[in-house]
């Protein structure tokens, strides 16, 4: 099939089919009603928008805190064994009271 | 005597919103005709027209009266139609495989005798709609403006806000895309 010819034929048909310019009854009134209608504030949408804006800063703070916790955990000296760790934990209260 | 566009625009800018209504009434037939080239359903056409006039009202302060109001409005119309095509490109309903019987008949008659096939039948229109619906938004806009409305590259550049070289590139790609669609369409039926 001659595709160029087919394309020409379809384009010629599209040119011949001029779209109508009829307008629905009182369409301009409908637009004017939209333009002059008082603006309603949607509080829920506004609240939602602010919450979405807060997502990025909250996520970055959470990530920073997560990183900080991980880093400080690795810097603390590891207790030698469980017995030592329990003793340290129990005695730490006495150390604080003694100070 | 009816007030001119300039007088009506000046009145709207001063705060008399009601003077925008005669402007809508004056230009809505043209905006409707343009929107009907890009949207098939009448409710979609009405949405486009409404959006065009609301945008025009909101941006009226940016109208500098260097060119006629109609040109400015038509630029806005074409850009709104393009936005419509882009937002609806994922919901293309038509496919190339479900051709109706009249469309298949028309293609068969065309294959047998290209010269004698009429180009103003309903089947032709349905085929055009089908092919146009398969094009990308850019390609459809360029093909409509360049091939169907016979506009120049410079006019298209002004209407769309694209540069002249970009319009040329997009026109080249649009023609290639259309040829590919026609190839697919005919391959499925005739090979």
PDB file of C-alpha atoms in Angstrom:
ATOM      1  CA  UNK A   1       0.000   0.000   0.000  1.00  0.00           C
ATOM      2  CA  UNK A   2       1.219   3.487  -0.836  1.00  0.00           C
ATOM      3  CA  UNK A   3       1.629   5.023   2.617  1.00  0.00           C
ATOM      4  CA  UNK A   4       2.471   8.512   1.351  1.00  0.00           C
ATOM      5  CA  UNK A   5      -0.709   8.520  -0.697  1.00  0.00           C
ATOM      6  CA  UNK A   6      -2.683   7.244   2.295  1.00  0.00           C
ATOM      7  CA  UNK A   7      -1.235   9.988   4.477  1.00  0.00           C
ATOM      8  CA  UNK A   8      -2.086  12.625   1.872  1.00  0.00           C
ATOM      9  CA  UNK A   9      -5.605  11.290   1.563  1.00  0.00           C
ATOM     10  CA  UNK A  10      -6.169  11.312   5.315  1.00  0.00           C
ATOM     11  CA  UNK A  11      -4.732  14.806   5.666  1.00  0.00           C
ATOM     12  CA  UNK A  12      -6.944  16.052   2.852  1.00  0.00           C
ATOM     13  CA  UNK A  13      -9.929  14.523   4.601  1.00  0.00           C
ATOM     14  CA  UNK A  14      -8.931  16.134   7.888  1.00  0.00           C
ATOM     15  CA  UNK A  15      -8.619  19.510   6.162  1.00  0.00           C
ATOM     16  CA  UNK A  16     -12.054  19.119   4.619  1.00  0.00           C
ATOM     17  CA  UNK A  17     -13.633  18.266   7.983  1.00  0.00           C
ATOM     18  CA  UNK A  18     -13.650  21.740   9.507  1.00  0.00           C
ATOM     19  CA  UNK A  19     -14.732  21.507  13.162  1.00  0.00           C
ATOM     20  CA  UNK A  20     -17.932  23.285  14.116  1.00  0.00           C
ATOM     21  CA  UNK A  21     -17.807  26.581  15.981  1.00  0.00           C
ATOM     22  CA  UNK A  22     -21.182  26.264  17.679  1.00  0.00           C
ATOM     23  CA  UNK A  23     -21.316  27.316  21.294  1.00  0.00           C
ATOM     24  CA  UNK A  24     -23.545  25.811  23.990  1.00  0.00           C
ATOM     25  CA  UNK A  25     -26.355  28.077  25.133  1.00  0.00           C
ATOM     26  CA  UNK A  26     -25.219  30.847  27.519  1.00  0.00           C
ATOM     27  CA  UNK A  27     -21.726  29.436  27.787  1.00  0.00           C
ATOM     28  CA  UNK A  28     -20.297  32.911  28.447  1.00  0.00           C
ATOM     29  CA  UNK A  29     -22.629  33.225  31.466  1.00  0.00           C
ATOM     30  CA  UNK A  30     -21.196  29.997  32.848  1.00  0.00           C
ATOM     31  CA  UNK A  31     -17.647  31.330  32.587  1.00  0.00           C
ATOM     32  CA  UNK A  32     -18.649  34.661  34.111  1.00  0.00           C
ATOM     33  CA  UNK A  33     -20.266  32.813  37.018  1.00  0.00           C
ATOM     34  CA  UNK A  34     -16.975  31.003  37.589  1.00  0.00           C
ATOM     35  CA  UNK A  35     -14.999  34.231  37.396  1.00  0.00           C
ATOM     36  CA  UNK A  36     -17.205  36.172  39.795  1.00  0.00           C
ATOM     37  CA  UNK A  37     -17.837  33.360  42.287  1.00  0.00           C
ATOM     38  CA  UNK A  38     -16.382  34.100  45.740  1.00  0.00           C
ATOM     39  CA  UNK A  39     -13.190  32.191  46.365  1.00  0.00           C
ATOM     40  CA  UNK A  40     -13.713  29.437  48.931  1.00  0.00           C
ATOM     41  CA  UNK A  41     -10.722  28.466  51.048  1.00  0.00           C
ATOM     42  CA  UNK A  42     -10.439  24.732  51.482  1.00  0.00           C
ATOM     43  CA  UNK A  43      -8.852  24.402  54.926  1.00  0.00           C
ATOM     44  CA  UNK A  44      -8.192  20.693  54.558  1.00  0.00           C
ATOM     45  CA  UNK A  45      -6.384  21.201  51.267  1.00  0.00           C
ATOM     46  CA  UNK A  46      -4.371  24.031  52.807  1.00  0.00           C
ATOM     47  CA  UNK A  47      -3.480  21.885  55.809  1.00  0.00           C
ATOM     48  CA  UNK A  48      -2.540  18.988  53.520  1.00  0.00           C
ATOM     49  CA  UNK A  49      -0.318  21.269  51.447  1.00  0.00           C
ATOM     50  CA  UNK A  50       1.545  22.456  54.566  1.00  0.00           C
ATOM     51  CA  UNK A  51       1.967  18.883  55.782  1.00  0.00           C
ATOM     52  CA  UNK A  52       3.414  17.864  52.423  1.00  0.00           C
ATOM     53  CA  UNK A  53       5.838  20.789  52.611  1.00  0.00           C
ATOM     54  CA  UNK A  54       6.939  19.597  56.061  1.00  0.00           C
ATOM     55  CA  UNK A  55       7.741  16.107  54.796  1.00  0.00           C
ATOM     56  CA  UNK A  56      11.178  16.949  53.361  1.00  0.00           C
ATOM     57  CA  UNK A  57      12.573  18.842  56.402  1.00  0.00           C
ATOM     58  CA  UNK A  58      11.202  16.218  58.821  1.00  0.00           C
ATOM     59  CA  UNK A  59      12.691  13.394  56.769  1.00  0.00           C
ATOM     60  CA  UNK A  60      16.094  15.125  56.647  1.00  0.00           C
ATOM     61  CA  UNK A  61      16.097  15.754  60.421  1.00  0.00           C
ATOM     62  CA  UNK A  62      15.155  12.102  60.994  1.00  0.00           C
ATOM     63  CA  UNK A  63      17.934  10.913  58.699  1.00  0.00           C
ATOM     64  CA  UNK A  64      20.498  13.201  60.380  1.00  0.00           C
ATOM     65  CA  UNK A  65      19.478  11.930  63.828  1.00  0.00           C
ATOM     66  CA  UNK A  66      19.653   8.342  62.606  1.00  0.00           C
ATOM     67  CA  UNK A  67      23.167   8.854  61.266  1.00  0.00           C
ATOM     68  CA  UNK A  68      24.253  10.589  64.494  1.00  0.00           C
ATOM     69  CA  UNK A  69      22.925   7.731  66.656  1.00  0.00           C
ATOM     70  CA  UNK A  70      24.658   5.117  64.521  1.00  0.00           C
ATOM     71  CA  UNK A  71      27.961   7.015  64.569  1.00  0.00           C
ATOM     72  CA  UNK A  72      27.956   7.624  68.359  1.00  0.00           C
ATOM     73  CA  UNK A  73      27.016   4.009  69.043  1.00  0.00           C
ATOM     74  CA  UNK A  74      30.074   2.812  67.168  1.00  0.00           C
ATOM     75  CA  UNK A  75      32.355   5.259  69.021  1.00  0.00           C
ATOM     76  CA  UNK A  76      31.417   3.955  72.495  1.00  0.00           C
ATOM     77  CA  UNK A  77      33.844   1.338  73.897  1.00  0.00           C
ATOM     78  CA  UNK A  78      32.374  -2.145  73.677  1.00  0.00           C
ATOM     79  CA  UNK A  79      32.004  -3.908  77.077  1.00  0.00           C
ATOM     80  CA  UNK A  80      34.257  -6.953  77.358  1.00  0.00           C
ATOM     81  CA  UNK A  81      31.491  -9.339  78.363  1.00  0.00           C
ATOM     82  CA  UNK A  82      27.911  -9.455  79.614  1.00  0.00           C
ATOM     83  CA  UNK A  83      28.913  -9.597  83.283  1.00  0.00           C
ATOM     84  CA  UNK A  84      31.029  -6.470  82.891  1.00  0.00           C
ATOM     85  CA  UNK A  85      28.239  -4.677  81.009  1.00  0.00           C
ATOM     86  CA  UNK A  86      25.647  -5.419  83.743  1.00  0.00           C
ATOM     87  CA  UNK A  87      28.050  -4.285  86.442  1.00  0.00           C
ATOM     88  CA  UNK A  88      28.784  -1.056  84.595  1.00  0.00           C
ATOM     89  CA  UNK A  89      25.086  -0.362  84.183  1.00  0.00           C
ATOM     90  CA  UNK A  90      24.267  -0.990  87.842  1.00  0.00           C
ATOM     91  CA  UNK A  91      27.262   0.945  89.143  1.00  0.00           C
ATOM     92  CA  UNK A  92      26.670   3.910  86.883  1.00  0.00           C
ATOM     93  CA  UNK A  93      23.771   4.950  89.185  1.00  0.00           C
ATOM     94  CA  UNK A  94      26.156   4.981  92.179  1.00  0.00           C
ATOM     95  CA  UNK A  95      28.686   7.026  90.201  1.00  0.00           C
ATOM     96  CA  UNK A  96      26.069   9.662  89.505  1.00  0.00           C
ATOM     97  CA  UNK A  97      24.902   9.689  93.166  1.00  0.00           C
ATOM     98  CA  UNK A  98      28.537   9.901  94.393  1.00  0.00           C
ATOM     99  CA  UNK A  99      29.172  12.970  92.290  1.00  0.00           C
TER     100      UNK A  99
ATOM    101  CA  UNK B   1     -21.774  50.712  18.070  1.00  0.00           C
ATOM    102  CA  UNK B   2     -20.108  47.846  19.883  1.00  0.00           C
ATOM    103  CA  UNK B   3     -17.102  48.691  22.044  1.00  0.00           C
ATOM    104  CA  UNK B   4     -13.730  47.580  20.687  1.00  0.00           C
ATOM    105  CA  UNK B   5     -11.557  44.901  22.293  1.00  0.00           C
ATOM    106  CA  UNK B   6      -9.217  47.588  23.625  1.00  0.00           C
ATOM    107  CA  UNK B   7     -12.072  49.452  25.316  1.00  0.00           C
ATOM    108  CA  UNK B   8     -13.451  46.272  26.853  1.00  0.00           C
ATOM    109  CA  UNK B   9     -10.021  45.193  28.098  1.00  0.00           C
ATOM    110  CA  UNK B  10      -9.386  48.626  29.594  1.00  0.00           C
ATOM    111  CA  UNK B  11     -12.739  48.440  31.418  1.00  0.00           C
ATOM    112  CA  UNK B  12     -11.949  44.978  32.815  1.00  0.00           C
ATOM    113  CA  UNK B  13      -8.540  46.157  33.951  1.00  0.00           C
ATOM    114  CA  UNK B  14     -10.196  49.039  35.795  1.00  0.00           C
ATOM    115  CA  UNK B  15     -12.295  46.522  37.711  1.00  0.00           C
ATOM    116  CA  UNK B  16     -15.474  46.203  35.653  1.00  0.00           C
ATOM    117  CA  UNK B  17     -15.424  42.411  35.403  1.00  0.00           C
ATOM    118  CA  UNK B  18     -18.765  42.309  33.549  1.00  0.00           C
ATOM    119  CA  UNK B  19     -17.043  43.776  30.466  1.00  0.00           C
ATOM    120  CA  UNK B  20     -15.231  40.481  30.013  1.00  0.00           C
ATOM    121  CA  UNK B  21     -18.488  38.816  28.965  1.00  0.00           C
ATOM    122  CA  UNK B  22     -18.730  40.542  25.540  1.00  0.00           C
ATOM    123  CA  UNK B  23     -15.124  39.488  24.904  1.00  0.00           C
ATOM    124  CA  UNK B  24     -16.006  35.869  25.641  1.00  0.00           C
ATOM    125  CA  UNK B  25     -19.110  36.068  23.442  1.00  0.00           C
ATOM    126  CA  UNK B  26     -17.052  37.553  20.600  1.00  0.00           C
ATOM    127  CA  UNK B  27     -14.271  34.952  20.551  1.00  0.00           C
ATOM    128  CA  UNK B  28     -15.772  31.768  21.946  1.00  0.00           C
ATOM    129  CA  UNK B  29     -16.800  30.319  18.542  1.00  0.00           C
ATOM    130  CA  UNK B  30     -13.177  30.400  17.404  1.00  0.00           C
ATOM    131  CA  UNK B  31     -11.894  28.955  20.633  1.00  0.00           C
ATOM    132  CA  UNK B  32     -14.517  26.173  20.453  1.00  0.00           C
ATOM    133  CA  UNK B  33     -13.551  25.350  16.844  1.00  0.00           C
ATOM    134  CA  UNK B  34      -9.870  25.117  17.812  1.00  0.00           C
ATOM    135  CA  UNK B  35     -10.549  23.017  20.904  1.00  0.00           C
ATOM    136  CA  UNK B  36     -12.649  20.597  18.830  1.00  0.00           C
ATOM    137  CA  UNK B  37      -9.548  19.765  16.793  1.00  0.00           C
ATOM    138  CA  UNK B  38      -7.859  18.307  19.856  1.00  0.00           C
ATOM    139  CA  UNK B  39     -10.647  16.915  22.032  1.00  0.00           C
ATOM    140  CA  UNK B  40     -13.360  14.587  20.840  1.00  0.00           C
ATOM    141  CA  UNK B  41     -15.794  14.619  23.730  1.00  0.00           C
ATOM    142  CA  UNK B  42     -17.915  17.739  24.056  1.00  0.00           C
ATOM    143  CA  UNK B  43     -17.417  17.956  27.833  1.00  0.00           C
ATOM    144  CA  UNK B  44     -13.640  17.991  27.280  1.00  0.00           C
ATOM    145  CA  UNK B  45     -14.025  20.731  24.660  1.00  0.00           C
ATOM    146  CA  UNK B  46     -16.057  22.827  27.099  1.00  0.00           C
ATOM    147  CA  UNK B  47     -13.454  22.316  29.831  1.00  0.00           C
ATOM    148  CA  UNK B  48     -10.702  23.525  27.487  1.00  0.00           C
ATOM    149  CA  UNK B  49     -12.664  26.621  26.436  1.00  0.00           C
ATOM    150  CA  UNK B  50     -13.516  27.451  30.021  1.00  0.00           C
ATOM    151  CA  UNK B  51      -9.871  27.118  31.030  1.00  0.00           C
ATOM    152  CA  UNK B  52      -8.775  29.349  28.153  1.00  0.00           C
ATOM    153  CA  UNK B  53     -11.071  32.193  29.178  1.00  0.00           C
ATOM    154  CA  UNK B  54     -10.268  31.858  32.879  1.00  0.00           C
ATOM    155  CA  UNK B  55      -6.538  32.004  32.069  1.00  0.00           C
ATOM    156  CA  UNK B  56      -7.142  34.955  29.744  1.00  0.00           C
ATOM    157  CA  UNK B  57      -8.963  36.793  32.515  1.00  0.00           C
ATOM    158  CA  UNK B  58      -6.258  36.055  35.075  1.00  0.00           C
ATOM    159  CA  UNK B  59      -3.446  37.073  32.721  1.00  0.00           C
ATOM    160  CA  UNK B  60      -5.160  40.053  31.133  1.00  0.00           C
ATOM    161  CA  UNK B  61      -2.629  42.395  32.741  1.00  0.00           C
ATOM    162  CA  UNK B  62       0.117  40.739  30.698  1.00  0.00           C
ATOM    163  CA  UNK B  63      -1.662  41.593  27.423  1.00  0.00           C
ATOM    164  CA  UNK B  64       0.332  44.457  25.903  1.00  0.00           C
ATOM    165  CA  UNK B  65      -1.892  45.308  22.932  1.00  0.00           C
ATOM    166  CA  UNK B  66       1.067  45.105  20.531  1.00  0.00           C
ATOM    167  CA  UNK B  67      -0.843  42.455  18.582  1.00  0.00           C
ATOM    168  CA  UNK B  68      -4.618  41.986  18.371  1.00  0.00           C
ATOM    169  CA  UNK B  69      -6.324  40.422  21.375  1.00  0.00           C
ATOM    170  CA  UNK B  70      -7.456  37.551  19.156  1.00  0.00           C
ATOM    171  CA  UNK B  71      -3.838  36.505  18.450  1.00  0.00           C
ATOM    172  CA  UNK B  72      -3.008  36.575  22.142  1.00  0.00           C
ATOM    173  CA  UNK B  73      -6.110  34.533  22.932  1.00  0.00           C
ATOM    174  CA  UNK B  74      -5.410  31.986  20.187  1.00  0.00           C
ATOM    175  CA  UNK B  75      -1.883  31.502  21.536  1.00  0.00           C
ATOM    176  CA  UNK B  76      -3.406  30.762  24.901  1.00  0.00           C
ATOM    177  CA  UNK B  77      -5.917  28.411  23.279  1.00  0.00           C
ATOM    178  CA  UNK B  78      -3.269  26.403  21.437  1.00  0.00           C
ATOM    179  CA  UNK B  79      -1.143  26.117  24.581  1.00  0.00           C
ATOM    180  CA  UNK B  80      -4.140  25.021  26.646  1.00  0.00           C
ATOM    181  CA  UNK B  81      -4.990  22.402  24.001  1.00  0.00           C
ATOM    182  CA  UNK B  82      -1.388  21.175  24.140  1.00  0.00           C
ATOM    183  CA  UNK B  83      -1.588  20.910  27.934  1.00  0.00           C
ATOM    184  CA  UNK B  84      -4.832  18.971  27.493  1.00  0.00           C
ATOM    185  CA  UNK B  85      -3.151  16.545  25.068  1.00  0.00           C
ATOM    186  CA  UNK B  86      -0.237  16.061  27.431  1.00  0.00           C
ATOM    187  CA  UNK B  87      -2.450  15.398  30.431  1.00  0.00           C
ATOM    188  CA  UNK B  88      -4.587  12.925  28.472  1.00  0.00           C
ATOM    189  CA  UNK B  89      -1.861  11.093  26.584  1.00  0.00           C
ATOM    190  CA  UNK B  90      -2.053   8.083  28.887  1.00  0.00           C
ATOM    191  CA  UNK B  91      -5.789   7.677  28.415  1.00  0.00           C
ATOM    192  CA  UNK B  92      -5.734   7.165  24.668  1.00  0.00           C
ATOM    193  CA  UNK B  93      -8.776   4.992  24.150  1.00  0.00           C
ATOM    194  CA  UNK B  94      -8.318   3.976  20.564  1.00  0.00           C
ATOM    195  CA  UNK B  95      -5.961   1.312  19.323  1.00  0.00           C
ATOM    196  CA  UNK B  96      -4.964   0.301  15.847  1.00  0.00           C
ATOM    197  CA  UNK B  97      -6.255  -3.234  16.143  1.00  0.00           C
ATOM    198  CA  UNK B  98      -9.952  -2.596  16.690  1.00  0.00           C
ATOM    199  CA  UNK B  99     -10.839  -1.000  13.355  1.00  0.00           C
ATOM    200  CA  UNK B 100     -14.531  -0.841  12.602  1.00  0.00           C
ATOM    201  CA  UNK B 101     -15.966  -2.548   9.508  1.00  0.00           C
ATOM    202  CA  UNK B 102     -16.400   0.719   7.542  1.00  0.00           C
ATOM    203  CA  UNK B 103     -12.767   1.637   8.312  1.00  0.00           C
ATOM    204  CA  UNK B 104     -11.537  -1.758   7.102  1.00  0.00           C
ATOM    205  CA  UNK B 105     -13.737  -1.417   3.975  1.00  0.00           C
ATOM    206  CA  UNK B 106     -12.318   2.025   3.286  1.00  0.00           C
ATOM    207  CA  UNK B 107      -8.730   0.794   3.638  1.00  0.00           C
ATOM    208  CA  UNK B 108      -9.467  -2.152   1.346  1.00  0.00           C
ATOM    209  CA  UNK B 109     -10.984   0.146  -1.269  1.00  0.00           C
ATOM    210  CA  UNK B 110      -7.990   2.441  -0.920  1.00  0.00           C
ATOM    211  CA  UNK B 111      -5.566  -0.478  -1.349  1.00  0.00           C
ATOM    212  CA  UNK B 112      -7.404  -1.546  -4.501  1.00  0.00           C
ATOM    213  CA  UNK B 113      -7.788   1.896  -6.033  1.00  0.00           C
ATOM    214  CA  UNK B 114      -6.249   4.845  -4.149  1.00  0.00           C
ATOM    215  CA  UNK B 115      -7.522   7.492  -6.573  1.00  0.00           C
ATOM    216  CA  UNK B 116     -11.172   6.500  -6.448  1.00  0.00           C
ATOM    217  CA  UNK B 117     -11.567   6.355  -2.670  1.00  0.00           C
ATOM    218  CA  UNK B 118     -13.660   9.201  -1.284  1.00  0.00           C
ATOM    219  CA  UNK B 119     -12.024  11.243   1.448  1.00  0.00           C
ATOM    220  CA  UNK B 120     -15.061  12.688   3.123  1.00  0.00           C
ATOM    221  CA  UNK B 121     -16.725   9.593   4.499  1.00  0.00           C
ATOM    222  CA  UNK B 122     -17.326   8.849   8.160  1.00  0.00           C
ATOM    223  CA  UNK B 123     -14.822   6.016   7.894  1.00  0.00           C
ATOM    224  CA  UNK B 124     -12.094   8.455   6.837  1.00  0.00           C
ATOM    225  CA  UNK B 125     -12.875  10.721   9.760  1.00  0.00           C
ATOM    226  CA  UNK B 126     -12.799   7.773  12.138  1.00  0.00           C
ATOM    227  CA  UNK B 127      -9.449   6.695  10.723  1.00  0.00           C
ATOM    228  CA  UNK B 128      -8.015  10.183  11.102  1.00  0.00           C
ATOM    229  CA  UNK B 129      -9.210  10.332  14.713  1.00  0.00           C
ATOM    230  CA  UNK B 130      -7.629   6.960  15.333  1.00  0.00           C
ATOM    231  CA  UNK B 131      -4.285   7.910  13.804  1.00  0.00           C
ATOM    232  CA  UNK B 132      -4.195  11.325  15.492  1.00  0.00           C
ATOM    233  CA  UNK B 133      -4.991   9.748  18.855  1.00  0.00           C
ATOM    234  CA  UNK B 134      -1.887   7.566  18.507  1.00  0.00           C
ATOM    235  CA  UNK B 135       0.449  10.510  17.952  1.00  0.00           C
ATOM    236  CA  UNK B 136       2.398  12.063  20.802  1.00  0.00           C
ATOM    237  CA  UNK B 137       1.037  15.464  21.998  1.00  0.00           C
ATOM    238  CA  UNK B 138       3.846  17.372  20.225  1.00  0.00           C
ATOM    239  CA  UNK B 139       3.364  15.445  16.998  1.00  0.00           C
ATOM    240  CA  UNK B 140      -0.394  15.872  17.051  1.00  0.00           C
ATOM    241  CA  UNK B 141      -0.117  19.606  17.654  1.00  0.00           C
ATOM    242  CA  UNK B 142       2.428  20.081  14.872  1.00  0.00           C
ATOM    243  CA  UNK B 143       0.532  17.918  12.370  1.00  0.00           C
ATOM    244  CA  UNK B 144      -2.713  19.746  13.135  1.00  0.00           C
ATOM    245  CA  UNK B 145      -1.188  23.195  12.757  1.00  0.00           C
ATOM    246  CA  UNK B 146       1.114  22.446   9.848  1.00  0.00           C
ATOM    247  CA  UNK B 147      -0.749  19.908   7.732  1.00  0.00           C
ATOM    248  CA  UNK B 148      -4.391  20.466   8.582  1.00  0.00           C
ATOM    249  CA  UNK B 149      -4.539  24.202   9.298  1.00  0.00           C
ATOM    250  CA  UNK B 150      -1.801  25.005   6.752  1.00  0.00           C
ATOM    251  CA  UNK B 151       0.104  27.313   9.069  1.00  0.00           C
ATOM    252  CA  UNK B 152       3.703  28.308   8.486  1.00  0.00           C
ATOM    253  CA  UNK B 153       6.562  27.235  10.735  1.00  0.00           C
ATOM    254  CA  UNK B 154       6.905  30.809  11.989  1.00  0.00           C
ATOM    255  CA  UNK B 155       3.222  30.999  12.885  1.00  0.00           C
ATOM    256  CA  UNK B 156       3.473  27.692  14.731  1.00  0.00           C
ATOM    257  CA  UNK B 157       6.505  28.965  16.624  1.00  0.00           C
ATOM    258  CA  UNK B 158       4.536  32.034  17.715  1.00  0.00           C
ATOM    259  CA  UNK B 159       1.473  30.021  18.684  1.00  0.00           C
ATOM    260  CA  UNK B 160       3.305  27.350  20.638  1.00  0.00           C
ATOM    261  CA  UNK B 161       6.177  29.363  22.076  1.00  0.00           C
ATOM    262  CA  UNK B 162       8.673  26.900  20.547  1.00  0.00           C
ATOM    263  CA  UNK B 163      11.652  28.136  18.529  1.00  0.00           C
ATOM    264  CA  UNK B 164      11.559  27.838  14.721  1.00  0.00           C
ATOM    265  CA  UNK B 165      14.254  25.088  14.625  1.00  0.00           C
ATOM    266  CA  UNK B 166      12.354  23.167  17.320  1.00  0.00           C
ATOM    267  CA  UNK B 167       9.136  23.359  15.284  1.00  0.00           C
ATOM    268  CA  UNK B 168      11.028  22.022  12.256  1.00  0.00           C
ATOM    269  CA  UNK B 169      12.517  19.150  14.243  1.00  0.00           C
ATOM    270  CA  UNK B 170       9.151  18.312  15.779  1.00  0.00           C
ATOM    271  CA  UNK B 171       7.461  18.459  12.362  1.00  0.00           C
ATOM    272  CA  UNK B 172      10.027  16.039  10.950  1.00  0.00           C
ATOM    273  CA  UNK B 173       9.555  13.661  13.875  1.00  0.00           C
ATOM    274  CA  UNK B 174       5.756  14.010  13.692  1.00  0.00           C
ATOM    275  CA  UNK B 175       5.687  13.015  10.018  1.00  0.00           C
ATOM    276  CA  UNK B 176       7.920  10.027  10.752  1.00  0.00           C
ATOM    277  CA  UNK B 177       5.722   9.043  13.673  1.00  0.00           C
ATOM    278  CA  UNK B 178       2.616   9.286  11.518  1.00  0.00           C
ATOM    279  CA  UNK B 179       4.182   7.147   8.821  1.00  0.00           C
ATOM    280  CA  UNK B 180       5.062   4.526  11.414  1.00  0.00           C
ATOM    281  CA  UNK B 181       1.489   4.499  12.711  1.00  0.00           C
ATOM    282  CA  UNK B 182       0.125   4.093   9.183  1.00  0.00           C
ATOM    283  CA  UNK B 183       2.619   1.290   8.596  1.00  0.00           C
ATOM    284  CA  UNK B 184       1.418  -0.502  11.735  1.00  0.00           C
ATOM    285  CA  UNK B 185      -2.181   0.087  10.742  1.00  0.00           C
ATOM    286  CA  UNK B 186      -1.785  -1.349   7.278  1.00  0.00           C
ATOM    287  CA  UNK B 187       0.672  -4.092   8.238  1.00  0.00           C
ATOM    288  CA  UNK B 188      -1.850  -5.606  10.618  1.00  0.00           C
ATOM    289  CA  UNK B 189      -4.476  -5.728   7.926  1.00  0.00           C
ATOM    290  CA  UNK B 190      -2.566  -6.421   4.760  1.00  0.00           C
ATOM    291  CA  UNK B 191       0.580  -8.406   5.552  1.00  0.00           C
TER     292      UNK B 191
END
